[in-house]
Amino acid sequence: MLEACHISSGVEAAVDLANTWKPVKGEDTLETVEQLQEFLADHPSVGGGSRTCASRRLTRADLTEVRALRETVRRVLEESSIDAVAAAALINDGLRRSHATPVLRHEDGRWWTEVTSDTDRCAAHLAATTLSALARVIATLGPTRLGVCAGPRCRATYVDLSRNGSKQYCTRTCAHRASVAAYRSRHSTS
Ligand SMILES: [Zn+2]
């Protein structure tokens, strides 16, 4: 269902993009064109990857567009489990504006479909990949699979692709920290 690697790499890129902004710490790791280049190098199979984003010189305009996309992706991840209709509207609007187009690909004897953009804008390719991946998760696993870490000092976003869908924390580290805090508070009040 979601095994196809380009779907999970699209999901991973969406979450990683949203988490370049850390609201609790007020940290932003997507402030320069160099940081955008690094982000794209870390996610080579998305955003038209080697084709559109990496093959051209990125500018401040690309950065501005990707930062605007980040806001949309983050809102989708935050709102999906609360108001799925609003999240769907954001996804559909983003896909429309990026001129998202499904294409059938063939390589090494394998066929697969992916959603790409028919423009030459890097942000539009990134939008097509990330928003279509989130749409696929909502359509196959449900809107509550997108969420925000329950860690009180975290607020990172996540997508839960697990079998039982019980994820509440972005990472094991956050889950562990929360269970230690709960244990301490139980023992300090008794
Ligand atoms: Zn967390």
PDB file of N, CA and C in Angstrom, residues 100-180:
ATOM      1  N   ALA A 100       0.416  20.257 -10.346  1.00  0.00           N
ATOM      2  CA  ALA A 100       0.767  18.855 -10.104  1.00  0.00           C
ATOM      3  C   ALA A 100       0.155  17.955 -11.174  1.00  0.00           C
ATOM      4  N   THR A 101       0.995  17.039 -11.676  1.00  0.00           N
ATOM      5  CA  THR A 101       0.581  16.159 -12.774  1.00  0.00           C
ATOM      6  C   THR A 101       1.036  14.734 -12.475  1.00  0.00           C
ATOM      7  N   PRO A 102       0.132  13.760 -12.522  1.00  0.00           N
ATOM      8  CA  PRO A 102       0.589  12.379 -12.336  1.00  0.00           C
ATOM      9  C   PRO A 102       1.291  11.869 -13.593  1.00  0.00           C
ATOM     10  N   VAL A 103       2.390  11.168 -13.413  1.00  0.00           N
ATOM     11  CA  VAL A 103       3.094  10.588 -14.565  1.00  0.00           C
ATOM     12  C   VAL A 103       3.409   9.121 -14.291  1.00  0.00           C
ATOM     13  N   LEU A 104       3.463   8.346 -15.361  1.00  0.00           N
ATOM     14  CA  LEU A 104       3.810   6.937 -15.274  1.00  0.00           C
ATOM     15  C   LEU A 104       5.271   6.782 -15.672  1.00  0.00           C
ATOM     16  N   ARG A 105       6.061   6.159 -14.800  1.00  0.00           N
ATOM     17  CA  ARG A 105       7.490   6.019 -15.090  1.00  0.00           C
ATOM     18  C   ARG A 105       7.883   4.543 -15.237  1.00  0.00           C
ATOM     19  N   HIS A 106       8.985   4.332 -15.940  1.00  0.00           N
ATOM     20  CA  HIS A 106       9.477   2.988 -16.188  1.00  0.00           C
ATOM     21  C   HIS A 106      10.992   2.982 -16.100  1.00  0.00           C
ATOM     22  N   GLU A 107      11.523   2.159 -15.219  1.00  0.00           N
ATOM     23  CA  GLU A 107      12.973   2.098 -15.060  1.00  0.00           C
ATOM     24  C   GLU A 107      13.354   0.713 -14.555  1.00  0.00           C
ATOM     25  N   ASP A 108      14.392   0.138 -15.100  1.00  0.00           N
ATOM     26  CA  ASP A 108      14.880  -1.193 -14.691  1.00  0.00           C
ATOM     27  C   ASP A 108      13.753  -2.228 -14.634  1.00  0.00           C
ATOM     28  N   GLY A 109      12.886  -2.198 -15.617  1.00  0.00           N
ATOM     29  CA  GLY A 109      11.811  -3.186 -15.692  1.00  0.00           C
ATOM     30  C   GLY A 109      10.681  -2.976 -14.705  1.00  0.00           C
ATOM     31  N   ARG A 110      10.704  -1.840 -13.993  1.00  0.00           N
ATOM     32  CA  ARG A 110       9.675  -1.588 -12.984  1.00  0.00           C
ATOM     33  C   ARG A 110       8.841  -0.387 -13.410  1.00  0.00           C
ATOM     34  N   TRP A 111       7.543  -0.469 -13.198  1.00  0.00           N
ATOM     35  CA  TRP A 111       6.641   0.645 -13.494  1.00  0.00           C
ATOM     36  C   TRP A 111       6.140   1.266 -12.208  1.00  0.00           C
ATOM     37  N   TRP A 112       6.028   2.569 -12.177  1.00  0.00           N
ATOM     38  CA  TRP A 112       5.393   3.220 -11.034  1.00  0.00           C
ATOM     39  C   TRP A 112       4.838   4.571 -11.443  1.00  0.00           C
ATOM     40  N   THR A 113       3.932   5.101 -10.622  1.00  0.00           N
ATOM     41  CA  THR A 113       3.392   6.424 -10.907  1.00  0.00           C
ATOM     42  C   THR A 113       3.942   7.402  -9.877  1.00  0.00           C
ATOM     43  N   GLU A 114       4.111   8.629 -10.271  1.00  0.00           N
ATOM     44  CA  GLU A 114       4.463   9.662  -9.307  1.00  0.00           C
ATOM     45  C   GLU A 114       3.804  10.968  -9.728  1.00  0.00           C
ATOM     46  N   VAL A 115       3.702  11.865  -8.764  1.00  0.00           N
ATOM     47  CA  VAL A 115       3.105  13.161  -9.066  1.00  0.00           C
ATOM     48  C   VAL A 115       4.224  14.176  -9.158  1.00  0.00           C
ATOM     49  N   THR A 116       4.257  14.888 -10.255  1.00  0.00           N
ATOM     50  CA  THR A 116       5.309  15.882 -10.443  1.00  0.00           C
ATOM     51  C   THR A 116       4.651  17.188 -10.884  1.00  0.00           C
ATOM     52  N   SER A 117       5.469  18.203 -11.135  1.00  0.00           N
ATOM     53  CA  SER A 117       4.916  19.487 -11.560  1.00  0.00           C
ATOM     54  C   SER A 117       5.295  19.711 -13.016  1.00  0.00           C
ATOM     55  N   ASP A 118       4.403  20.328 -13.787  1.00  0.00           N
ATOM     56  CA  ASP A 118       4.783  20.591 -15.180  1.00  0.00           C
ATOM     57  C   ASP A 118       5.386  21.987 -15.345  1.00  0.00           C
ATOM     58  N   THR A 119       5.885  22.537 -14.227  1.00  0.00           N
ATOM     59  CA  THR A 119       6.591  23.819 -14.302  1.00  0.00           C
ATOM     60  C   THR A 119       8.088  23.572 -14.089  1.00  0.00           C
ATOM     61  N   ASP A 120       8.899  24.627 -14.201  1.00  0.00           N
ATOM     62  CA  ASP A 120      10.332  24.462 -13.935  1.00  0.00           C
ATOM     63  C   ASP A 120      10.698  25.019 -12.550  1.00  0.00           C
ATOM     64  N   ARG A 121       9.673  25.273 -11.701  1.00  0.00           N
ATOM     65  CA  ARG A 121       9.945  25.812 -10.370  1.00  0.00           C
ATOM     66  C   ARG A 121      10.267  24.692  -9.395  1.00  0.00           C
ATOM     67  N   CYS A 122      11.350  24.854  -8.690  1.00  0.00           N
ATOM     68  CA  CYS A 122      11.762  23.847  -7.716  1.00  0.00           C
ATOM     69  C   CYS A 122      10.685  23.657  -6.635  1.00  0.00           C
ATOM     70  N   ALA A 123      10.153  24.772  -6.111  1.00  0.00           N
ATOM     71  CA  ALA A 123       9.152  24.692  -5.040  1.00  0.00           C
ATOM     72  C   ALA A 123       7.891  23.970  -5.511  1.00  0.00           C
ATOM     73  N   ALA A 124       7.547  24.136  -6.786  1.00  0.00           N
ATOM     74  CA  ALA A 124       6.348  23.478  -7.323  1.00  0.00           C
ATOM     75  C   ALA A 124       6.558  21.964  -7.374  1.00  0.00           C
ATOM     76  N   HIS A 125       7.770  21.536  -7.732  1.00  0.00           N
ATOM     77  CA  HIS A 125       8.070  20.094  -7.740  1.00  0.00           C
ATOM     78  C   HIS A 125       8.019  19.534  -6.321  1.00  0.00           C
ATOM     79  N   LEU A 126       8.590  20.305  -5.398  1.00  0.00           N
ATOM     80  CA  LEU A 126       8.585  19.885  -3.996  1.00  0.00           C
ATOM     81  C   LEU A 126       7.150  19.829  -3.462  1.00  0.00           C
ATOM     82  N   ALA A 127       6.326  20.789  -3.879  1.00  0.00           N
ATOM     83  CA  ALA A 127       4.914  20.813  -3.465  1.00  0.00           C
ATOM     84  C   ALA A 127       4.175  19.594  -4.006  1.00  0.00           C
ATOM     85  N   ALA A 128       4.391  19.296  -5.289  1.00  0.00           N
ATOM     86  CA  ALA A 128       3.705  18.156  -5.905  1.00  0.00           C
ATOM     87  C   ALA A 128       4.066  16.861  -5.179  1.00  0.00           C
ATOM     88  N   THR A 129       5.357  16.695  -4.892  1.00  0.00           N
ATOM     89  CA  THR A 129       5.813  15.459  -4.233  1.00  0.00           C
ATOM     90  C   THR A 129       5.292  15.354  -2.798  1.00  0.00           C
ATOM     91  N   THR A 130       5.470  16.417  -2.023  1.00  0.00           N
ATOM     92  CA  THR A 130       5.141  16.326  -0.593  1.00  0.00           C
ATOM     93  C   THR A 130       3.620  16.311  -0.375  1.00  0.00           C
ATOM     94  N   LEU A 131       2.898  17.186  -1.055  1.00  0.00           N
ATOM     95  CA  LEU A 131       1.446  17.260  -0.821  1.00  0.00           C
ATOM     96  C   LEU A 131       0.733  16.018  -1.346  1.00  0.00           C
ATOM     97  N   SER A 132       1.210  15.468  -2.479  1.00  0.00           N
ATOM     98  CA  SER A 132       0.552  14.253  -2.982  1.00  0.00           C
ATOM     99  C   SER A 132       0.850  13.069  -2.063  1.00  0.00           C
ATOM    100  N   ALA A 133       2.035  13.046  -1.464  1.00  0.00           N
ATOM    101  CA  ALA A 133       2.369  11.963  -0.524  1.00  0.00           C
ATOM    102  C   ALA A 133       1.471  12.048   0.716  1.00  0.00           C
ATOM    103  N   LEU A 134       1.255  13.270   1.231  1.00  0.00           N
ATOM    104  CA  LEU A 134       0.385  13.435   2.410  1.00  0.00           C
ATOM    105  C   LEU A 134      -1.064  13.074   2.048  1.00  0.00           C
ATOM    106  N   ALA A 135      -1.477  13.463   0.819  1.00  0.00           N
ATOM    107  CA  ALA A 135      -2.831  13.123   0.355  1.00  0.00           C
ATOM    108  C   ALA A 135      -3.012  11.605   0.325  1.00  0.00           C
ATOM    109  N   ARG A 136      -1.979  10.908  -0.130  1.00  0.00           N
ATOM    110  CA  ARG A 136      -2.033   9.449  -0.228  1.00  0.00           C
ATOM    111  C   ARG A 136      -2.163   8.822   1.173  1.00  0.00           C
ATOM    112  N   VAL A 137      -1.458   9.354   2.141  1.00  0.00           N
ATOM    113  CA  VAL A 137      -1.551   8.836   3.519  1.00  0.00           C
ATOM    114  C   VAL A 137      -2.968   9.038   4.055  1.00  0.00           C
ATOM    115  N   ILE A 138      -3.511  10.244   3.860  1.00  0.00           N
ATOM    116  CA  ILE A 138      -4.869  10.537   4.353  1.00  0.00           C
ATOM    117  C   ILE A 138      -5.882   9.607   3.672  1.00  0.00           C
ATOM    118  N   ALA A 139      -5.716   9.414   2.360  1.00  0.00           N
ATOM    119  CA  ALA A 139      -6.683   8.594   1.614  1.00  0.00           C
ATOM    120  C   ALA A 139      -6.589   7.112   1.974  1.00  0.00           C
ATOM    121  N   THR A 140      -5.391   6.631   2.316  1.00  0.00           N
ATOM    122  CA  THR A 140      -5.250   5.200   2.582  1.00  0.00           C
ATOM    123  C   THR A 140      -5.300   4.855   4.069  1.00  0.00           C
ATOM    124  N   LEU A 141      -4.740   5.716   4.927  1.00  0.00           N
ATOM    125  CA  LEU A 141      -4.670   5.381   6.354  1.00  0.00           C
ATOM    126  C   LEU A 141      -5.546   6.281   7.228  1.00  0.00           C
ATOM    127  N   GLY A 142      -5.971   7.410   6.699  1.00  0.00           N
ATOM    128  CA  GLY A 142      -6.844   8.317   7.449  1.00  0.00           C
ATOM    129  C   GLY A 142      -6.127   9.574   7.912  1.00  0.00           C
ATOM    130  N   PRO A 143      -6.892  10.653   8.149  1.00  0.00           N
ATOM    131  CA  PRO A 143      -6.300  11.957   8.474  1.00  0.00           C
ATOM    132  C   PRO A 143      -5.626  12.031   9.844  1.00  0.00           C
ATOM    133  N   THR A 144      -5.933  11.090  10.746  1.00  0.00           N
ATOM    134  CA  THR A 144      -5.319  11.163  12.076  1.00  0.00           C
ATOM    135  C   THR A 144      -3.884  10.635  12.079  1.00  0.00           C
ATOM    136  N   ARG A 145      -3.411  10.140  10.920  1.00  0.00           N
ATOM    137  CA  ARG A 145      -2.019   9.657  10.849  1.00  0.00           C
ATOM    138  C   ARG A 145      -1.013  10.807  10.760  1.00  0.00           C
ATOM    139  N   LEU A 146      -1.512  12.009  10.533  1.00  0.00           N
ATOM    140  CA  LEU A 146      -0.641  13.182  10.501  1.00  0.00           C
ATOM    141  C   LEU A 146      -0.786  13.870  11.852  1.00  0.00           C
ATOM    142  N   GLY A 147       0.311  14.277  12.447  1.00  0.00           N
ATOM    143  CA  GLY A 147       0.149  14.883  13.768  1.00  0.00           C
ATOM    144  C   GLY A 147       1.338  15.683  14.249  1.00  0.00           C
ATOM    145  N   VAL A 148       1.181  16.194  15.475  1.00  0.00           N
ATOM    146  CA  VAL A 148       2.196  17.000  16.131  1.00  0.00           C
ATOM    147  C   VAL A 148       2.623  16.269  17.398  1.00  0.00           C
ATOM    148  N   CYS A 149       3.908  16.217  17.634  1.00  0.00           N
ATOM    149  CA  CYS A 149       4.470  15.516  18.791  1.00  0.00           C
ATOM    150  C   CYS A 149       3.824  15.988  20.089  1.00  0.00           C
ATOM    151  N   ALA A 150       3.463  15.006  20.952  1.00  0.00           N
ATOM    152  CA  ALA A 150       2.832  15.319  22.234  1.00  0.00           C
ATOM    153  C   ALA A 150       3.849  15.781  23.284  1.00  0.00           C
ATOM    154  N   GLY A 151       5.116  15.744  22.940  1.00  0.00           N
ATOM    155  CA  GLY A 151       6.146  16.230  23.863  1.00  0.00           C
ATOM    156  C   GLY A 151       5.926  17.704  24.167  1.00  0.00           C
ATOM    157  N   PRO A 152       5.858  18.076  25.463  1.00  0.00           N
ATOM    158  CA  PRO A 152       5.507  19.452  25.818  1.00  0.00           C
ATOM    159  C   PRO A 152       6.485  20.507  25.291  1.00  0.00           C
ATOM    160  N   ARG A 153       7.735  20.118  25.104  1.00  0.00           N
ATOM    161  CA  ARG A 153       8.698  21.098  24.598  1.00  0.00           C
ATOM    162  C   ARG A 153       9.191  20.724  23.209  1.00  0.00           C
ATOM    163  N   CYS A 154       8.295  20.170  22.396  1.00  0.00           N
ATOM    164  CA  CYS A 154       8.740  19.728  21.070  1.00  0.00           C
ATOM    165  C   CYS A 154       7.952  20.384  19.925  1.00  0.00           C
ATOM    166  N   ARG A 155       6.711  19.946  19.717  1.00  0.00           N
ATOM    167  CA  ARG A 155       5.859  20.457  18.630  1.00  0.00           C
ATOM    168  C   ARG A 155       6.376  20.115  17.229  1.00  0.00           C
ATOM    169  N   ALA A 156       7.255  19.105  17.123  1.00  0.00           N
ATOM    170  CA  ALA A 156       7.663  18.649  15.784  1.00  0.00           C
ATOM    171  C   ALA A 156       6.490  17.889  15.170  1.00  0.00           C
ATOM    172  N   THR A 157       6.439  17.858  13.844  1.00  0.00           N
ATOM    173  CA  THR A 157       5.345  17.140  13.187  1.00  0.00           C
ATOM    174  C   THR A 157       5.804  15.715  12.845  1.00  0.00           C
ATOM    175  N   TYR A 158       4.839  14.833  12.614  1.00  0.00           N
ATOM    176  CA  TYR A 158       5.173  13.461  12.211  1.00  0.00           C
ATOM    177  C   TYR A 158       4.063  12.905  11.328  1.00  0.00           C
ATOM    178  N   VAL A 159       4.389  11.812  10.626  1.00  0.00           N
ATOM    179  CA  VAL A 159       3.378  11.015   9.923  1.00  0.00           C
ATOM    180  C   VAL A 159       3.553   9.587  10.413  1.00  0.00           C
ATOM    181  N   ASP A 160       2.471   8.984  10.826  1.00  0.00           N
ATOM    182  CA  ASP A 160       2.505   7.646  11.399  1.00  0.00           C
ATOM    183  C   ASP A 160       2.153   6.608  10.333  1.00  0.00           C
ATOM    184  N   LEU A 161       3.172   5.870   9.857  1.00  0.00           N
ATOM    185  CA  LEU A 161       2.928   4.846   8.837  1.00  0.00           C
ATOM    186  C   LEU A 161       2.933   3.448   9.465  1.00  0.00           C
ATOM    187  N   SER A 162       2.894   3.383  10.801  1.00  0.00           N
ATOM    188  CA  SER A 162       2.960   2.097  11.490  1.00  0.00           C
ATOM    189  C   SER A 162       1.671   1.309  11.307  1.00  0.00           C
ATOM    190  N   ARG A 163       1.733   0.015  11.608  1.00  0.00           N
ATOM    191  CA  ARG A 163       0.574  -0.852  11.428  1.00  0.00           C
ATOM    192  C   ARG A 163      -0.583  -0.433  12.346  1.00  0.00           C
ATOM    193  N   ASN A 164      -0.284  -0.185  13.622  1.00  0.00           N
ATOM    194  CA  ASN A 164      -1.391   0.100  14.563  1.00  0.00           C
ATOM    195  C   ASN A 164      -1.746   1.581  14.678  1.00  0.00           C
ATOM    196  N   GLY A 165      -0.903   2.442  14.150  1.00  0.00           N
ATOM    197  CA  GLY A 165      -1.232   3.870  14.117  1.00  0.00           C
ATOM    198  C   GLY A 165      -1.404   4.502  15.480  1.00  0.00           C
ATOM    199  N   SER A 166      -0.497   4.202  16.414  1.00  0.00           N
ATOM    200  CA  SER A 166      -0.659   4.736  17.776  1.00  0.00           C
ATOM    201  C   SER A 166       0.407   5.763  18.127  1.00  0.00           C
ATOM    202  N   LYS A 167       1.084   6.276  17.115  1.00  0.00           N
ATOM    203  CA  LYS A 167       2.185   7.207  17.351  1.00  0.00           C
ATOM    204  C   LYS A 167       1.687   8.516  17.974  1.00  0.00           C
ATOM    205  N   GLN A 168       2.403   9.003  18.969  1.00  0.00           N
ATOM    206  CA  GLN A 168       2.063  10.283  19.614  1.00  0.00           C
ATOM    207  C   GLN A 168       3.260  11.231  19.651  1.00  0.00           C
ATOM    208  N   TYR A 169       4.446  10.651  19.481  1.00  0.00           N
ATOM    209  CA  TYR A 169       5.674  11.434  19.606  1.00  0.00           C
ATOM    210  C   TYR A 169       6.466  11.356  18.305  1.00  0.00           C
ATOM    211  N   CYS A 170       7.235  12.424  18.042  1.00  0.00           N
ATOM    212  CA  CYS A 170       7.973  12.476  16.779  1.00  0.00           C
ATOM    213  C   CYS A 170       9.080  11.428  16.740  1.00  0.00           C
ATOM    214  N   THR A 171       9.708  11.187  17.887  1.00  0.00           N
ATOM    215  CA  THR A 171      10.838  10.249  17.937  1.00  0.00           C
ATOM    216  C   THR A 171      10.768   9.424  19.221  1.00  0.00           C
ATOM    217  N   ARG A 172      11.568   8.371  19.283  1.00  0.00           N
ATOM    218  CA  ARG A 172      11.683   7.575  20.513  1.00  0.00           C
ATOM    219  C   ARG A 172      12.207   8.434  21.649  1.00  0.00           C
ATOM    220  N   THR A 173      13.095   9.357  21.317  1.00  0.00           N
ATOM    221  CA  THR A 173      13.678  10.234  22.339  1.00  0.00           C
ATOM    222  C   THR A 173      12.576  11.019  23.047  1.00  0.00           C
ATOM    223  N   CYS A 174      11.647  11.587  22.272  1.00  0.00           N
ATOM    224  CA  CYS A 174      10.549  12.364  22.857  1.00  0.00           C
ATOM    225  C   CYS A 174       9.614  11.470  23.672  1.00  0.00           C
ATOM    226  N   ALA A 175       9.333  10.262  23.182  1.00  0.00           N
ATOM    227  CA  ALA A 175       8.458   9.332  23.906  1.00  0.00           C
ATOM    228  C   ALA A 175       9.106   8.952  25.235  1.00  0.00           C
ATOM    229  N   HIS A 176      10.407   8.700  25.189  1.00  0.00           N
ATOM    230  CA  HIS A 176      11.139   8.312  26.402  1.00  0.00           C
ATOM    231  C   HIS A 176      11.148   9.460  27.417  1.00  0.00           C
ATOM    232  N   ARG A 177      11.408  10.655  26.935  1.00  0.00           N
ATOM    233  CA  ARG A 177      11.440  11.839  27.804  1.00  0.00           C
ATOM    234  C   ARG A 177      10.077  12.020  28.499  1.00  0.00           C
ATOM    235  N   ALA A 178       8.997  11.819  27.746  1.00  0.00           N
ATOM    236  CA  ALA A 178       7.650  11.986  28.304  1.00  0.00           C
ATOM    237  C   ALA A 178       7.359  10.916  29.353  1.00  0.00           C
ATOM    238  N   SER A 179       7.817   9.671  29.102  1.00  0.00           N
ATOM    239  CA  SER A 179       7.518   8.626  30.082  1.00  0.00           C
ATOM    240  C   SER A 179       8.336   8.827  31.350  1.00  0.00           C
ATOM    241  N   VAL A 180       9.540   9.337  31.226  1.00  0.00           N
ATOM    242  CA  VAL A 180      10.356   9.651  32.408  1.00  0.00           C
ATOM    243  C   VAL A 180       9.688  10.763  33.221  1.00  0.00           C
TER     244      VAL A 180
END
